[in-house]
């Protein structure tokens, strides 16, 4: 197959590395023929998970056929390169929805399995892998294996959350959820500090199917962690307008494009502080429940093409960690304090409550709280700051999300992911020469035997 050597990056545009790209057209062409390789879906992981410096990267974007949609039982089988956008366009008009979705629909099914992604409903429904009925995996020797929670379950749970390192996911079967319309019923709660946000996220009366908190990461002192808790659910029949026509209508949104890299000074403490104050007051006003389409609700950033260019040429890092329940408040507070005392403002800070831990051996989620921060790379000072945050996360028993990572150390990874040895046993069995490698796996020494 023809290959092309070119510089590639993840969504954060850091690091940029030279990789040998292959783009198979058909499922039958997805053969591991190169010495080292990694699959890449839509490249929406932020760091180096879908890069393989000086090695092969297999793009799955053209291997994207929907194979089966069982509208009676809500079951979908598709090739791994299909995007969530394509899936939604097929299933919403028929009254079905994704059981779990990340904050962008421009991701592939394969990427969602490999990162075992979570959504705003994790506290109720767990991560993506919970809803996968089976996958077909293309192994290092070219053979294919169908695995599921019942059949070759060790390979299944090493692949769910396994960041593409067990093989290429060829096909995926998922169970969908039924919806009454394409509308969401949403409500916001303005909260003055972190204590109140935690109280609200734990309060069963405020709780909803989808719950997430936006945090103003630039305020400190008594207002530390002030924000807006946003709750929503798929609108029930009795919440829909009396005469709703085309209840499963998908309104097309016209995305605006960011045409060029913003200059480095655009996002600074001043502009971010102004934006946060505006957002806190504007979103905090939406205290009465309101109806909105699912698209802007789940995917607000998809309305802005190439929004990663706003962070300038040097790119940005997303730091996402989870801290277990028992220590979560102290841990998240310490992270926010460290951040507000630093000279690195975070443009976006999002807090979510997570439910039961995934069965994926390298999956990120655990019962507790996850905080995600977007940090522009303005200078090298960001790296020691994030190393300090890693220490706080580890002291509190948490971990950092590999799908967002570009700079964790191998030592920290091994402390954070205690099921690594179990995962390595499966990896060694199905990929004994460690051919499935990524820049992330090489940086963190994942897949290497001690
Ligand atoms: C705006 C935005 C919001 C996001 N919100 C969330 C969120 O709410 N929750 C969340 O969990 N994540 C979130 N993410 C992260 C994103 O969901 C994951 O990184 C996802 O894996 C990206 O899918 P992709 O197709 O772009 O995969 P890529 O970035 O191309 O690859 C990611 C990983 O999946 C592997 N992979 C991809 N396809 C295959 C395949 N066919 N076989 C084997 N391995 C494969 C790659 O090797 C790599 O390790 C968000 C990302 C963005 C940009």
mmCIF file of N, CA and C in Angstrom, residues 220-307:
data_model
loop_
_atom_site.group_PDB
_atom_site.id
_atom_site.type_symbol
_atom_site.label_atom_id
_atom_site.label_comp_id
_atom_site.label_asym_id
_atom_site.label_seq_id
_atom_site.Cartn_x
_atom_site.Cartn_y
_atom_site.Cartn_z
ATOM 1 N N UNK A 220 -9.765 32.750 43.059
ATOM 2 C CA UNK A 220 -9.137 32.041 44.187
ATOM 3 C C UNK A 220 -9.846 32.453 45.488
ATOM 4 N N UNK A 221 -9.277 32.053 46.620
ATOM 5 C CA UNK A 221 -9.838 32.432 47.926
ATOM 6 C C UNK A 221 -11.193 31.804 48.149
ATOM 7 N N UNK A 222 -12.130 32.596 48.701
ATOM 8 C CA UNK A 222 -13.448 32.036 49.049
ATOM 9 C C UNK A 222 -14.253 31.612 47.825
ATOM 10 N N UNK A 223 -13.896 32.205 46.681
ATOM 11 C CA UNK A 223 -14.644 31.871 45.446
ATOM 12 C C UNK A 223 -13.993 30.737 44.645
ATOM 13 N N UNK A 224 -12.925 30.160 45.187
ATOM 14 C CA UNK A 224 -12.210 29.117 44.448
ATOM 15 C C UNK A 224 -13.196 28.057 43.951
ATOM 16 N N UNK A 225 -13.127 27.768 42.663
ATOM 17 C CA UNK A 225 -13.978 26.720 42.096
ATOM 18 C C UNK A 225 -15.411 27.148 41.842
ATOM 19 N N UNK A 226 -15.691 28.448 41.801
ATOM 20 C CA UNK A 226 -17.074 28.849 41.474
ATOM 21 C C UNK A 226 -17.395 28.402 40.040
ATOM 22 N N UNK A 227 -18.659 28.187 39.752
ATOM 23 C CA UNK A 227 -18.955 27.709 38.405
ATOM 24 C C UNK A 227 -20.432 27.531 38.146
ATOM 25 N N UNK A 228 -20.723 26.774 37.114
ATOM 26 C CA UNK A 228 -22.113 26.511 36.734
ATOM 27 C C UNK A 228 -22.272 25.002 36.533
ATOM 28 N N UNK A 229 -23.225 24.401 37.260
ATOM 29 C CA UNK A 229 -23.512 22.977 37.074
ATOM 30 C C UNK A 229 -24.599 22.884 36.011
ATOM 31 N N UNK A 230 -24.344 22.061 35.008
ATOM 32 C CA UNK A 230 -25.283 21.965 33.879
ATOM 33 C C UNK A 230 -25.840 20.550 33.819
ATOM 34 N N UNK A 231 -27.164 20.461 33.925
ATOM 35 C CA UNK A 231 -27.814 19.144 33.978
ATOM 36 C C UNK A 231 -28.766 19.004 32.791
ATOM 37 N N UNK A 232 -28.920 17.806 32.291
ATOM 38 C CA UNK A 232 -29.846 17.615 31.169
ATOM 39 C C UNK A 232 -30.241 16.168 30.981
ATOM 40 N N UNK A 233 -31.325 15.982 30.235
ATOM 41 C CA UNK A 233 -31.743 14.625 29.845
ATOM 42 C C UNK A 233 -32.460 14.707 28.498
ATOM 43 N N UNK A 234 -32.578 13.550 27.838
ATOM 44 C CA UNK A 234 -33.353 13.506 26.592
ATOM 45 C C UNK A 234 -34.792 13.817 26.976
ATOM 46 N N UNK A 235 -35.401 14.790 26.282
ATOM 47 C CA UNK A 235 -36.745 15.244 26.684
ATOM 48 C C UNK A 235 -37.745 14.086 26.634
ATOM 49 N N UNK A 236 -38.553 13.989 27.673
ATOM 50 C CA UNK A 236 -39.617 12.978 27.724
ATOM 51 C C UNK A 236 -40.799 13.466 26.888
ATOM 52 N N UNK A 237 -41.702 12.542 26.579
ATOM 53 C CA UNK A 237 -42.890 12.908 25.793
ATOM 54 C C UNK A 237 -43.622 14.106 26.382
ATOM 55 N N UNK A 238 -43.817 14.101 27.727
ATOM 56 C CA UNK A 238 -44.610 15.173 28.340
ATOM 57 C C UNK A 238 -43.846 16.503 28.454
ATOM 58 N N UNK A 239 -42.577 16.513 28.084
ATOM 59 C CA UNK A 239 -41.819 17.772 28.110
ATOM 60 C C UNK A 239 -41.737 18.402 26.718
ATOM 61 N N UNK A 240 -42.218 17.671 25.719
ATOM 62 C CA UNK A 240 -42.127 18.189 24.344
ATOM 63 C C UNK A 240 -43.321 19.096 24.065
ATOM 64 N N UNK A 241 -43.144 20.090 23.183
ATOM 65 C CA UNK A 241 -44.279 20.946 22.836
ATOM 66 C C UNK A 241 -45.422 20.086 22.307
ATOM 67 N N UNK A 242 -46.661 20.526 22.550
ATOM 68 C CA UNK A 242 -47.858 19.737 22.226
ATOM 69 C C UNK A 242 -47.843 19.261 20.771
ATOM 70 N N UNK A 243 -47.561 20.215 19.855
ATOM 71 C CA UNK A 243 -47.579 19.822 18.438
ATOM 72 C C UNK A 243 -46.151 19.813 17.893
ATOM 73 N N UNK A 244 -45.391 18.842 18.287
ATOM 74 C CA UNK A 244 -44.032 18.799 17.736
ATOM 75 C C UNK A 244 -44.041 17.931 16.478
ATOM 76 N N UNK A 245 -43.676 18.587 15.372
ATOM 77 C CA UNK A 245 -43.609 17.840 14.125
ATOM 78 C C UNK A 245 -42.169 17.408 13.905
ATOM 79 N N UNK A 246 -41.974 16.335 13.196
ATOM 80 C CA UNK A 246 -40.623 15.817 12.933
ATOM 81 C C UNK A 246 -39.807 15.787 14.221
ATOM 82 N N UNK A 247 -40.297 15.056 15.182
ATOM 83 C CA UNK A 247 -39.646 15.076 16.496
ATOM 84 C C UNK A 247 -38.204 14.586 16.461
ATOM 85 N N UNK A 248 -37.855 13.830 15.410
ATOM 86 C CA UNK A 248 -36.477 13.332 15.322
ATOM 87 C C UNK A 248 -35.643 14.128 14.315
ATOM 88 N N UNK A 249 -36.082 15.331 14.034
ATOM 89 C CA UNK A 249 -35.364 16.197 13.100
ATOM 90 C C UNK A 249 -33.930 16.441 13.564
ATOM 91 N N UNK A 250 -32.989 16.416 12.635
ATOM 92 C CA UNK A 250 -31.621 16.818 12.986
ATOM 93 C C UNK A 250 -31.376 18.155 12.312
ATOM 94 N N UNK A 251 -31.228 19.190 13.113
ATOM 95 C CA UNK A 251 -30.973 20.522 12.525
ATOM 96 C C UNK A 251 -29.503 20.606 12.149
ATOM 97 N N UNK A 252 -29.210 20.949 10.932
ATOM 98 C CA UNK A 252 -27.814 21.076 10.495
ATOM 99 C C UNK A 252 -27.230 22.365 11.058
ATOM 100 N N UNK A 253 -26.090 22.244 11.714
ATOM 101 C CA UNK A 253 -25.423 23.457 12.214
ATOM 102 C C UNK A 253 -24.337 23.837 11.231
ATOM 103 N N UNK A 254 -24.209 25.126 10.956
ATOM 104 C CA UNK A 254 -23.134 25.540 10.063
ATOM 105 C C UNK A 254 -21.967 25.999 10.920
ATOM 106 N N UNK A 255 -20.916 25.206 10.892
ATOM 107 C CA UNK A 255 -19.770 25.531 11.740
ATOM 108 C C UNK A 255 -18.982 26.696 11.154
ATOM 109 N N UNK A 256 -18.543 27.573 12.038
ATOM 110 C CA UNK A 256 -17.667 28.692 11.628
ATOM 111 C C UNK A 256 -16.238 28.173 11.729
ATOM 112 N N UNK A 257 -15.373 28.611 10.819
ATOM 113 C CA UNK A 257 -13.989 28.125 10.859
ATOM 114 C C UNK A 257 -13.044 29.158 11.440
ATOM 115 N N UNK A 258 -12.099 28.683 12.251
ATOM 116 C CA UNK A 258 -11.002 29.566 12.687
ATOM 117 C C UNK A 258 -9.947 29.461 11.579
ATOM 118 N N UNK A 259 -9.706 30.549 10.814
ATOM 119 C CA UNK A 259 -8.913 30.412 9.589
ATOM 120 C C UNK A 259 -7.404 30.337 9.810
ATOM 121 N N UNK A 260 -6.913 30.820 10.949
ATOM 122 C CA UNK A 260 -5.444 30.840 11.139
ATOM 123 C C UNK A 260 -5.123 30.697 12.629
ATOM 124 N N UNK A 261 -3.833 30.442 12.916
ATOM 125 C CA UNK A 261 -3.391 30.354 14.312
ATOM 126 C C UNK A 261 -3.535 31.708 14.968
ATOM 127 N N UNK A 262 -4.127 31.755 16.152
ATOM 128 C CA UNK A 262 -4.203 33.027 16.866
ATOM 129 C C UNK A 262 -2.805 33.395 17.366
ATOM 130 N N UNK A 263 -2.478 34.696 17.426
ATOM 131 C CA UNK A 263 -1.188 35.084 18.014
ATOM 132 C C UNK A 263 -1.120 34.651 19.486
ATOM 133 N N UNK A 264 0.087 34.358 19.959
ATOM 134 C CA UNK A 264 0.267 33.763 21.288
ATOM 135 C C UNK A 264 -0.354 34.589 22.418
ATOM 136 N N UNK A 265 -0.410 35.937 22.246
ATOM 137 C CA UNK A 265 -0.877 36.767 23.372
ATOM 138 C C UNK A 265 -2.407 36.763 23.517
ATOM 139 N N UNK A 266 -3.131 36.196 22.533
ATOM 140 C CA UNK A 266 -4.590 36.333 22.538
ATOM 141 C C UNK A 266 -5.216 35.752 23.796
ATOM 142 N N UNK A 267 -4.766 34.551 24.170
ATOM 143 C CA UNK A 267 -5.330 33.929 25.374
ATOM 144 C C UNK A 267 -4.387 34.200 26.546
ATOM 145 N N UNK A 268 -4.694 35.194 27.337
ATOM 146 C CA UNK A 268 -3.867 35.505 28.494
ATOM 147 C C UNK A 268 -4.774 35.632 29.721
ATOM 148 N N UNK A 269 -4.177 35.854 30.888
ATOM 149 C CA UNK A 269 -4.974 35.902 32.124
ATOM 150 C C UNK A 269 -6.105 36.912 32.004
ATOM 151 N N UNK A 270 -5.812 38.046 31.356
ATOM 152 C CA UNK A 270 -6.810 39.103 31.262
ATOM 153 C C UNK A 270 -8.005 38.650 30.416
ATOM 154 N N UNK A 271 -7.709 38.142 29.194
ATOM 155 C CA UNK A 271 -8.817 37.766 28.294
ATOM 156 C C UNK A 271 -9.589 36.572 28.860
ATOM 157 N N UNK A 272 -8.875 35.633 29.480
ATOM 158 C CA UNK A 272 -9.570 34.455 30.021
ATOM 159 C C UNK A 272 -10.437 34.859 31.225
ATOM 160 N N UNK A 273 -9.906 35.773 32.055
ATOM 161 C CA UNK A 273 -10.682 36.254 33.213
ATOM 162 C C UNK A 273 -11.978 36.925 32.744
ATOM 163 N N UNK A 274 -11.849 37.754 31.697
ATOM 164 C CA UNK A 274 -13.031 38.448 31.151
ATOM 165 C C UNK A 274 -14.041 37.429 30.619
ATOM 166 N N UNK A 275 -13.531 36.447 29.860
ATOM 167 C CA UNK A 275 -14.421 35.446 29.283
ATOM 168 C C UNK A 275 -15.127 34.671 30.404
ATOM 169 N N UNK A 276 -14.353 34.262 31.417
ATOM 170 C CA UNK A 276 -14.929 33.454 32.505
ATOM 171 C C UNK A 276 -16.018 34.227 33.254
ATOM 172 N N UNK A 277 -15.765 35.513 33.519
ATOM 173 C CA UNK A 277 -16.756 36.314 34.254
ATOM 174 C C UNK A 277 -18.042 36.402 33.445
ATOM 175 N N UNK A 278 -17.892 36.611 32.136
ATOM 176 C CA UNK A 278 -19.070 36.690 31.259
ATOM 177 C C UNK A 278 -19.823 35.346 31.264
ATOM 178 N N UNK A 279 -19.074 34.259 31.111
ATOM 179 C CA UNK A 279 -19.694 32.930 31.008
ATOM 180 C C UNK A 279 -20.419 32.570 32.309
ATOM 181 N N UNK A 280 -19.779 32.902 33.429
ATOM 182 C CA UNK A 280 -20.354 32.596 34.752
ATOM 183 C C UNK A 280 -21.707 33.287 34.896
ATOM 184 N N UNK A 281 -21.740 34.550 34.494
ATOM 185 C CA UNK A 281 -22.991 35.278 34.667
ATOM 186 C C UNK A 281 -24.023 34.856 33.611
ATOM 187 N N UNK A 282 -23.597 34.682 32.365
ATOM 188 C CA UNK A 282 -24.527 34.364 31.275
ATOM 189 C C UNK A 282 -25.134 32.971 31.444
ATOM 190 N N UNK A 283 -24.305 31.960 31.617
ATOM 191 C CA UNK A 283 -24.814 30.585 31.731
ATOM 192 C C UNK A 283 -25.517 30.369 33.072
ATOM 193 N N UNK A 284 -25.046 31.114 34.095
ATOM 194 C CA UNK A 284 -25.649 30.992 35.426
ATOM 195 C C UNK A 284 -27.091 31.489 35.462
ATOM 196 N N UNK A 285 -27.486 32.272 34.442
ATOM 197 C CA UNK A 285 -28.856 32.822 34.417
ATOM 198 C C UNK A 285 -29.884 31.783 33.968
ATOM 199 N N UNK A 286 -29.406 30.687 33.329
ATOM 200 C CA UNK A 286 -30.355 29.738 32.734
ATOM 201 C C UNK A 286 -30.899 28.771 33.795
ATOM 202 N N UNK A 287 -31.578 29.339 34.780
ATOM 203 C CA UNK A 287 -32.024 28.509 35.904
ATOM 204 C C UNK A 287 -33.348 27.792 35.619
ATOM 205 N N UNK A 288 -34.117 28.292 34.622
ATOM 206 C CA UNK A 288 -35.360 27.575 34.287
ATOM 207 C C UNK A 288 -35.039 26.535 33.240
ATOM 208 N N UNK A 289 -35.690 25.362 33.322
ATOM 209 C CA UNK A 289 -35.415 24.327 32.329
ATOM 210 C C UNK A 289 -35.734 24.822 30.922
ATOM 211 N N UNK A 290 -34.910 24.444 29.947
ATOM 212 C CA UNK A 290 -35.174 24.847 28.562
ATOM 213 C C UNK A 290 -34.870 23.694 27.595
ATOM 214 N N UNK A 291 -35.531 23.723 26.430
ATOM 215 C CA UNK A 291 -35.323 22.682 25.417
ATOM 216 C C UNK A 291 -34.264 23.137 24.428
ATOM 217 N N UNK A 292 -33.423 22.205 24.009
ATOM 218 C CA UNK A 292 -32.443 22.527 22.965
ATOM 219 C C UNK A 292 -32.145 21.268 22.161
ATOM 220 N N UNK A 293 -31.637 21.444 20.941
ATOM 221 C CA UNK A 293 -31.261 20.286 20.117
ATOM 222 C C UNK A 293 -30.093 19.540 20.768
ATOM 223 N N UNK A 294 -30.028 18.246 20.463
ATOM 224 C CA UNK A 294 -28.938 17.459 21.070
ATOM 225 C C UNK A 294 -27.568 17.934 20.582
ATOM 226 N N UNK A 295 -27.480 18.442 19.346
ATOM 227 C CA UNK A 295 -26.160 18.733 18.773
ATOM 228 C C UNK A 295 -25.422 19.848 19.531
ATOM 229 N N UNK A 296 -26.023 21.059 19.655
ATOM 230 C CA UNK A 296 -25.299 22.092 20.426
ATOM 231 C C UNK A 296 -25.147 21.722 21.903
ATOM 232 N N UNK A 297 -26.072 20.860 22.423
ATOM 233 C CA UNK A 297 -25.969 20.468 23.828
ATOM 234 C C UNK A 297 -24.733 19.595 24.062
ATOM 235 N N UNK A 298 -24.588 18.544 23.244
ATOM 236 C CA UNK A 298 -23.472 17.622 23.482
ATOM 237 C C UNK A 298 -22.161 18.117 22.881
ATOM 238 N N UNK A 299 -22.268 18.880 21.787
ATOM 239 C CA UNK A 299 -21.052 19.186 21.025
ATOM 240 C C UNK A 299 -20.884 20.685 20.812
ATOM 241 N N UNK A 300 -20.863 21.503 21.869
ATOM 242 C CA UNK A 300 -20.818 22.954 21.662
ATOM 243 C C UNK A 300 -19.598 23.398 20.844
ATOM 244 N N UNK A 301 -18.460 22.732 21.043
ATOM 245 C CA UNK A 301 -17.245 23.180 20.349
ATOM 246 C C UNK A 301 -17.220 22.783 18.880
ATOM 247 N N UNK A 302 -18.083 21.837 18.498
ATOM 248 C CA UNK A 302 -18.100 21.433 17.082
ATOM 249 C C UNK A 302 -18.667 22.541 16.192
ATOM 250 N N UNK A 303 -19.246 23.572 16.801
ATOM 251 C CA UNK A 303 -19.757 24.711 16.038
ATOM 252 C C UNK A 303 -18.632 25.604 15.532
ATOM 253 N N UNK A 304 -17.401 25.304 15.932
ATOM 254 C CA UNK A 304 -16.236 26.120 15.580
ATOM 255 C C UNK A 304 -15.162 25.193 15.008
ATOM 256 N N UNK A 305 -15.066 25.140 13.672
ATOM 257 C CA UNK A 305 -14.048 24.259 13.067
ATOM 258 C C UNK A 305 -12.650 24.736 13.440
ATOM 259 N N UNK A 306 -11.737 23.812 13.635
ATOM 260 C CA UNK A 306 -10.320 24.132 13.922
ATOM 261 C C UNK A 306 -10.159 25.047 15.138
ATOM 262 N N UNK A 307 -10.999 24.852 16.168
ATOM 263 C CA UNK A 307 -10.872 25.764 17.308
ATOM 264 C C UNK A 307 -9.530 25.592 18.016
#
